């Protein structure tokens, strides 16, 4: 009886034990199943969101042709340019070849407080064919725009002309510079970037000090305003550019 009971108990215990183990295993399997489904769902979700985001990112990327590139390789001062090329169009990026570069023309945006990207977008907006109040179409752009914080945006490639410097469009590279207020004076950061960029262009195209000119020197327009009104500051700018070129040359020799 006792044995029987024991047996039964034992059997029961065994059964219970087995059942418990099976139950545990089942529970474990269930948990694993739920967990793996959750992981799968998560991965799918992340994939979908990620895919969507990257598509969105790519479309923005594509629209702006935006990329940070190091324009100068081995130049003493590292120079980074954000390429945000304009969509080819007859009003701001006519894709006319710039076959020779005999100078670099400095401008100010005449649009106080606005930054590089906003000015770039203004040029982009001209592609629809905007007109002045007199009905004439606006043709305007620049190869580069230097922003208030010294960032540099490129709108037109260096082998294409931009519409910035009138009769000198066809043989110069143009740089527009943003400025915080009506004086037209550049910020320290814009100035520093402008020196670097101009120095690089001069080295690249073998330009001399006299090849750095203002829009004013082409047409007599008060552009860049502050550096037309302050001749000594303009001369200092050209000095600073060539000092950087010399420093770079010295640095190259050391290498
Ligand atoms: Zn100008």
mmCIF file of C-alpha atoms and ligand atoms in Angstrom:
data_model
loop_
_atom_site.group_PDB
_atom_site.id
_atom_site.type_symbol
_atom_site.label_atom_id
_atom_site.label_comp_id
_atom_site.label_asym_id
_atom_site.label_seq_id
_atom_site.Cartn_x
_atom_site.Cartn_y
_atom_site.Cartn_z
ATOM 1 C CA UNK A 1 0.000 0.000 0.000
ATOM 2 C CA UNK A 2 2.701 2.266 1.057
ATOM 3 C CA UNK A 3 4.775 1.207 -1.868
ATOM 4 C CA UNK A 4 1.782 1.602 -4.103
ATOM 5 C CA UNK A 5 1.126 4.994 -2.646
ATOM 6 C CA UNK A 6 4.739 5.811 -3.036
ATOM 7 C CA UNK A 7 4.641 4.551 -6.558
ATOM 8 C CA UNK A 8 1.598 6.522 -7.258
ATOM 9 C CA UNK A 9 3.002 9.472 -5.489
ATOM 10 C CA UNK A 10 6.260 8.898 -7.234
ATOM 11 C CA UNK A 11 4.486 8.572 -10.531
ATOM 12 C CA UNK A 12 2.495 11.598 -9.748
ATOM 13 C CA UNK A 13 5.578 13.403 -8.673
ATOM 14 C CA UNK A 14 7.295 12.235 -11.825
ATOM 15 C CA UNK A 15 4.358 13.226 -13.918
ATOM 16 C CA UNK A 16 4.114 16.486 -12.136
ATOM 17 C CA UNK A 17 7.821 16.947 -12.509
ATOM 18 C CA UNK A 18 7.654 16.179 -16.201
ATOM 19 C CA UNK A 19 4.677 18.347 -16.598
ATOM 20 C CA UNK A 20 6.381 21.117 -14.759
ATOM 21 C CA UNK A 21 9.462 20.740 -16.927
ATOM 22 C CA UNK A 22 7.348 20.529 -20.043
ATOM 23 C CA UNK A 23 5.395 23.500 -18.859
ATOM 24 C CA UNK A 24 8.615 25.357 -18.226
ATOM 25 C CA UNK A 25 9.905 24.370 -21.627
ATOM 26 C CA UNK A 26 6.646 25.378 -23.228
ATOM 27 C CA UNK A 27 6.750 28.680 -21.376
ATOM 28 C CA UNK A 28 10.345 29.147 -22.422
ATOM 29 C CA UNK A 29 9.449 28.387 -26.035
ATOM 30 C CA UNK A 30 6.534 30.780 -25.840
ATOM 31 C CA UNK A 31 8.732 33.454 -24.358
ATOM 32 C CA UNK A 32 11.326 32.832 -27.044
ATOM 33 C CA UNK A 33 8.650 32.982 -29.708
ATOM 34 C CA UNK A 34 7.224 36.241 -28.375
ATOM 35 C CA UNK A 35 10.705 37.662 -27.976
ATOM 36 C CA UNK A 36 11.786 36.683 -31.465
ATOM 37 C CA UNK A 37 8.550 38.045 -32.942
ATOM 38 C CA UNK A 38 9.142 41.258 -31.051
ATOM 39 C CA UNK A 39 12.729 41.407 -32.304
ATOM 40 C CA UNK A 40 11.551 40.700 -35.832
ATOM 41 C CA UNK A 41 8.880 43.381 -35.529
ATOM 42 C CA UNK A 42 11.436 45.806 -34.122
ATOM 43 C CA UNK A 43 13.902 45.077 -36.903
ATOM 44 C CA UNK A 44 11.194 45.446 -39.542
ATOM 45 C CA UNK A 45 10.036 48.677 -37.919
ATOM 46 C CA UNK A 46 13.521 50.102 -37.647
ATOM 47 C CA UNK A 47 14.193 48.986 -41.195
ATOM 48 C CA UNK A 48 11.062 50.672 -42.453
ATOM 49 C CA UNK A 49 11.637 53.879 -40.506
ATOM 50 C CA UNK A 50 15.334 53.827 -41.335
ATOM 51 C CA UNK A 51 14.606 53.173 -44.980
ATOM 52 C CA UNK A 52 12.089 55.980 -45.035
ATOM 53 C CA UNK A 53 14.445 58.352 -43.287
ATOM 54 C CA UNK A 54 17.369 57.455 -45.500
ATOM 55 C CA UNK A 55 15.163 57.906 -48.562
ATOM 56 C CA UNK A 56 14.124 61.310 -47.217
ATOM 57 C CA UNK A 57 17.749 62.080 -46.428
ATOM 58 C CA UNK A 58 18.811 60.983 -49.867
ATOM 59 C CA UNK A 59 16.180 63.119 -51.531
ATOM 60 C CA UNK A 60 17.330 66.184 -49.562
ATOM 61 C CA UNK A 61 20.913 65.216 -50.282
ATOM 62 C CA UNK A 62 20.138 64.868 -53.926
ATOM 63 C CA UNK A 63 18.186 68.098 -54.234
ATOM 64 C CA UNK A 64 20.987 70.113 -52.690
ATOM 65 C CA UNK A 65 23.901 68.071 -54.003
ATOM 66 C CA UNK A 66 25.134 68.708 -50.539
ATOM 67 C CA UNK A 67 28.420 67.385 -49.385
ATOM 68 C CA UNK A 68 31.273 68.525 -47.309
ATOM 69 C CA UNK A 69 34.467 68.258 -49.207
ATOM 70 C CA UNK A 70 37.955 69.274 -48.467
ATOM 71 C CA UNK A 71 38.801 71.541 -51.314
ATOM 72 C CA UNK A 72 42.433 71.886 -50.427
ATOM 73 C CA UNK A 73 44.565 68.833 -50.142
ATOM 74 C CA UNK A 74 47.728 69.544 -48.268
ATOM 75 C CA UNK A 75 47.063 73.273 -48.088
ATOM 76 C CA UNK A 76 48.409 74.834 -44.933
ATOM 77 C CA UNK A 77 45.001 75.927 -43.796
ATOM 78 C CA UNK A 78 42.313 73.293 -44.126
ATOM 79 C CA UNK A 79 39.425 74.581 -46.153
ATOM 80 C CA UNK A 80 36.025 72.968 -46.204
ATOM 81 C CA UNK A 81 33.413 73.746 -48.780
ATOM 82 C CA UNK A 82 29.833 72.645 -48.745
ATOM 83 C CA UNK A 83 28.796 71.855 -52.268
ATOM 84 C CA UNK A 84 25.194 72.919 -52.837
ATOM 85 C CA UNK A 85 25.194 73.330 -56.580
ATOM 86 C CA UNK A 86 22.344 75.163 -58.230
ATOM 87 C CA UNK A 87 20.062 73.310 -60.590
ATOM 88 C CA UNK A 88 21.239 74.136 -64.112
ATOM 89 C CA UNK A 89 19.043 76.942 -65.468
ATOM 90 C CA UNK A 90 19.513 79.970 -67.679
ATOM 91 C CA UNK A 91 19.157 82.584 -64.914
ATOM 92 C CA UNK A 92 21.690 81.458 -62.318
ATOM 93 C CA UNK A 93 23.600 78.428 -63.605
ATOM 94 C CA UNK A 94 23.722 78.607 -67.392
ATOM 95 C CA UNK A 95 26.491 75.995 -67.619
ATOM 96 C CA UNK A 96 28.628 78.195 -69.814
ATOM 97 C CA UNK A 97 32.232 76.989 -69.633
ATOM 98 C CA UNK A 98 34.675 79.060 -67.623
ATOM 99 C CA UNK A 99 37.714 78.417 -69.770
ATOM 100 C CA UNK A 100 40.246 80.706 -68.148
ATOM 101 C CA UNK A 101 40.539 82.181 -64.688
ATOM 102 C CA UNK A 102 42.295 85.550 -64.648
ATOM 103 C CA UNK A 103 40.989 86.794 -61.355
ATOM 104 C CA UNK A 104 38.804 86.415 -58.323
ATOM 105 C CA UNK A 105 36.045 88.921 -57.618
ATOM 106 C CA UNK A 106 34.874 89.675 -54.084
ATOM 107 C CA UNK A 107 31.281 90.755 -53.409
ATOM 108 C CA UNK A 108 29.018 91.358 -50.434
ATOM 109 C CA UNK A 109 25.470 90.012 -50.491
ATOM 110 C CA UNK A 110 23.880 93.430 -49.739
ATOM 111 C CA UNK A 111 21.409 91.389 -47.742
ATOM 112 C CA UNK A 112 22.309 92.073 -44.066
ATOM 113 C CA UNK A 113 21.921 89.235 -41.598
ATOM 114 C CA UNK A 114 21.161 86.539 -44.166
ATOM 115 C CA UNK A 115 23.357 83.474 -44.276
ATOM 116 C CA UNK A 116 25.016 81.499 -47.053
ATOM 117 C CA UNK A 117 22.296 78.924 -47.574
ATOM 118 C CA UNK A 118 19.533 81.546 -47.793
ATOM 119 C CA UNK A 119 21.484 83.426 -50.446
ATOM 120 C CA UNK A 120 22.176 80.201 -52.290
ATOM 121 C CA UNK A 121 18.456 79.414 -52.197
ATOM 122 C CA UNK A 122 17.710 82.863 -53.583
ATOM 123 C CA UNK A 123 19.908 82.056 -56.610
ATOM 124 C CA UNK A 124 18.196 78.685 -56.897
ATOM 125 C CA UNK A 125 14.786 80.387 -56.860
ATOM 126 C CA UNK A 126 15.734 82.464 -59.905
ATOM 127 C CA UNK A 127 15.510 79.351 -62.082
ATOM 128 C CA UNK A 128 11.783 79.943 -62.414
ATOM 129 C CA UNK A 129 12.475 83.217 -64.186
ATOM 130 C CA UNK A 130 12.044 86.079 -61.708
ATOM 131 C CA UNK A 131 11.885 89.668 -62.804
ATOM 132 C CA UNK A 132 12.766 93.103 -61.430
ATOM 133 C CA UNK A 133 9.945 95.610 -61.098
ATOM 134 C CA UNK A 134 10.829 96.872 -64.569
ATOM 135 C CA UNK A 135 10.085 93.437 -65.968
ATOM 136 C CA UNK A 136 13.688 92.494 -66.773
ATOM 137 C CA UNK A 137 14.736 88.981 -65.826
ATOM 138 C CA UNK A 138 17.094 88.596 -62.883
ATOM 139 C CA UNK A 139 20.349 86.836 -63.745
ATOM 140 C CA UNK A 140 22.372 86.343 -60.601
ATOM 141 C CA UNK A 141 24.635 83.836 -58.858
ATOM 142 C CA UNK A 142 28.105 83.295 -57.500
ATOM 143 C CA UNK A 143 30.608 80.454 -57.511
ATOM 144 C CA UNK A 144 30.926 80.667 -53.733
ATOM 145 C CA UNK A 145 29.136 82.224 -50.790
ATOM 146 C CA UNK A 146 30.897 82.690 -47.462
ATOM 147 C CA UNK A 147 28.478 82.495 -44.526
ATOM 148 C CA UNK A 148 28.355 84.527 -41.328
ATOM 149 C CA UNK A 149 30.083 81.803 -39.333
ATOM 150 C CA UNK A 150 32.759 81.266 -41.937
ATOM 151 C CA UNK A 151 31.109 78.303 -43.640
ATOM 152 C CA UNK A 152 31.581 78.189 -47.391
ATOM 153 C CA UNK A 153 28.892 77.118 -49.835
ATOM 154 C CA UNK A 154 29.643 76.414 -53.458
ATOM 155 C CA UNK A 155 26.776 77.163 -55.877
ATOM 156 C CA UNK A 156 28.461 76.958 -59.268
ATOM 157 C CA UNK A 157 31.348 74.614 -60.210
ATOM 158 C CA UNK A 158 34.707 76.171 -61.003
ATOM 159 C CA UNK A 159 34.537 75.227 -64.659
ATOM 160 C CA UNK A 160 31.291 77.147 -65.157
ATOM 161 C CA UNK A 161 30.626 80.872 -65.130
ATOM 162 C CA UNK A 162 28.401 82.480 -62.521
ATOM 163 C CA UNK A 163 26.401 85.665 -62.998
ATOM 164 C CA UNK A 164 28.072 87.971 -60.495
ATOM 165 C CA UNK A 165 30.678 90.242 -61.986
ATOM 166 C CA UNK A 166 29.248 91.566 -65.253
ATOM 167 C CA UNK A 167 31.825 91.574 -68.067
ATOM 168 C CA UNK A 168 34.284 89.668 -65.858
ATOM 169 C CA UNK A 169 31.951 86.680 -65.405
ATOM 170 C CA UNK A 170 33.684 84.927 -68.249
ATOM 171 C CA UNK A 171 37.199 84.927 -66.767
ATOM 172 C CA UNK A 172 36.846 85.169 -62.986
ATOM 173 C CA UNK A 173 35.674 83.195 -59.997
ATOM 174 C CA UNK A 174 33.179 85.018 -57.814
ATOM 175 C CA UNK A 175 32.810 84.993 -54.046
ATOM 176 C CA UNK A 176 29.834 86.544 -52.271
ATOM 177 C CA UNK A 177 30.278 87.219 -48.583
ATOM 178 C CA UNK A 178 27.462 87.469 -46.037
ATOM 179 C CA UNK A 179 27.539 90.321 -43.546
ATOM 180 C CA UNK A 180 25.604 90.969 -40.335
ATOM 181 C CA UNK A 181 24.588 94.601 -40.884
ATOM 182 C CA UNK A 182 24.325 97.581 -43.219
ATOM 183 C CA UNK A 183 27.981 98.560 -42.860
ATOM 184 C CA UNK A 184 28.806 95.549 -45.047
ATOM 185 C CA UNK A 185 31.758 94.638 -42.838
ATOM 186 C CA UNK A 186 32.445 90.902 -42.769
ATOM 187 C CA UNK A 187 32.508 88.958 -39.488
ATOM 188 C CA UNK A 188 35.895 87.743 -38.254
ATOM 189 C CA UNK A 189 34.966 84.179 -39.168
ATOM 190 C CA UNK A 190 33.747 85.127 -42.670
ATOM 191 C CA UNK A 191 36.895 87.155 -43.189
ATOM 192 C CA UNK A 192 39.150 84.281 -42.184
ATOM 193 C CA UNK A 193 37.373 81.857 -44.509
ATOM 194 C CA UNK A 194 37.434 84.401 -47.311
ATOM 195 C CA UNK A 195 41.200 84.790 -46.905
ATOM 196 C CA UNK A 196 41.650 81.005 -47.053
ATOM 197 C CA UNK A 197 39.365 80.523 -50.037
ATOM 198 C CA UNK A 198 40.909 83.400 -51.982
ATOM 199 C CA UNK A 199 44.412 82.141 -51.126
ATOM 200 C CA UNK A 200 43.515 78.715 -52.416
ATOM 201 C CA UNK A 201 42.038 80.111 -55.660
ATOM 202 C CA UNK A 202 45.132 82.279 -56.205
ATOM 203 C CA UNK A 203 47.440 79.273 -55.680
ATOM 204 C CA UNK A 204 45.344 77.022 -57.847
ATOM 205 C CA UNK A 205 45.121 79.445 -60.777
ATOM 206 C CA UNK A 206 48.485 81.128 -60.254
ATOM 207 C CA UNK A 207 46.948 84.544 -59.641
ATOM 208 C CA UNK A 208 48.767 87.640 -58.409
ATOM 209 C CA UNK A 209 47.740 90.234 -55.867
ATOM 210 C CA UNK A 210 46.352 92.520 -58.568
ATOM 211 C CA UNK A 211 44.105 89.723 -59.788
ATOM 212 C CA UNK A 212 42.091 89.915 -56.573
ATOM 213 C CA UNK A 213 39.478 92.518 -57.334
ATOM 214 C CA UNK A 214 36.189 93.900 -56.058
ATOM 215 C CA UNK A 215 32.971 94.105 -57.983
ATOM 216 C CA UNK A 216 33.620 97.843 -57.629
ATOM 217 C CA UNK A 217 36.794 97.493 -59.707
ATOM 218 C CA UNK A 218 34.734 96.034 -62.549
ATOM 219 C CA UNK A 219 31.683 98.290 -62.662
ATOM 220 C CA UNK A 220 32.135 100.979 -59.984
ATOM 221 C CA UNK A 221 29.296 99.432 -57.972
ATOM 222 C CA UNK A 222 29.617 99.914 -54.177
ATOM 223 C CA UNK A 223 30.363 96.236 -53.713
ATOM 224 C CA UNK A 224 31.669 94.942 -51.349
ATOM 225 C CA UNK A 225 30.492 98.121 -49.627
ATOM 226 C CA UNK A 226 32.722 98.207 -46.526
ATOM 227 C CA UNK A 227 35.826 97.359 -48.550
ATOM 228 C CA UNK A 228 35.050 100.057 -51.091
ATOM 229 C CA UNK A 229 34.548 102.632 -48.348
ATOM 230 C CA UNK A 230 37.656 101.450 -46.506
ATOM 231 C CA UNK A 231 40.388 101.132 -49.090
ATOM 232 C CA UNK A 232 43.058 100.342 -46.445
ATOM 233 C CA UNK A 233 41.023 97.346 -45.227
ATOM 234 C CA UNK A 234 40.800 96.103 -48.792
ATOM 235 C CA UNK A 235 44.552 96.368 -49.263
ATOM 236 C CA UNK A 236 45.045 94.603 -45.947
ATOM 237 C CA UNK A 237 42.803 91.780 -47.149
ATOM 238 C CA UNK A 238 44.987 91.198 -50.183
ATOM 239 C CA UNK A 239 48.062 91.287 -47.918
ATOM 240 C CA UNK A 240 46.486 88.685 -45.658
ATOM 241 C CA UNK A 241 45.733 86.434 -48.633
ATOM 242 C CA UNK A 242 49.281 86.531 -49.877
ATOM 243 C CA UNK A 243 50.716 86.104 -46.420
ATOM 244 C CA UNK A 244 48.735 82.881 -46.170
ATOM 245 C CA UNK A 245 50.032 81.707 -49.533
ATOM 246 C CA UNK A 246 53.598 82.387 -48.433
ATOM 247 C CA UNK A 247 53.087 80.579 -45.138
ATOM 248 C CA UNK A 248 51.663 77.655 -47.036
ATOM 249 C CA UNK A 249 54.632 77.555 -49.376
ATOM 250 C CA UNK A 250 57.012 77.589 -46.391
ATOM 251 C CA UNK A 251 55.058 74.799 -44.788
ATOM 252 C CA UNK A 252 55.195 72.761 -47.973
ATOM 253 C CA UNK A 253 58.981 73.162 -48.101
ATOM 254 C CA UNK A 254 59.234 71.822 -44.553
ATOM 255 C CA UNK A 255 57.368 68.667 -45.480
HETATM 256 ZN ZN1 LIG B 1 28.835 92.516 -56.226
#
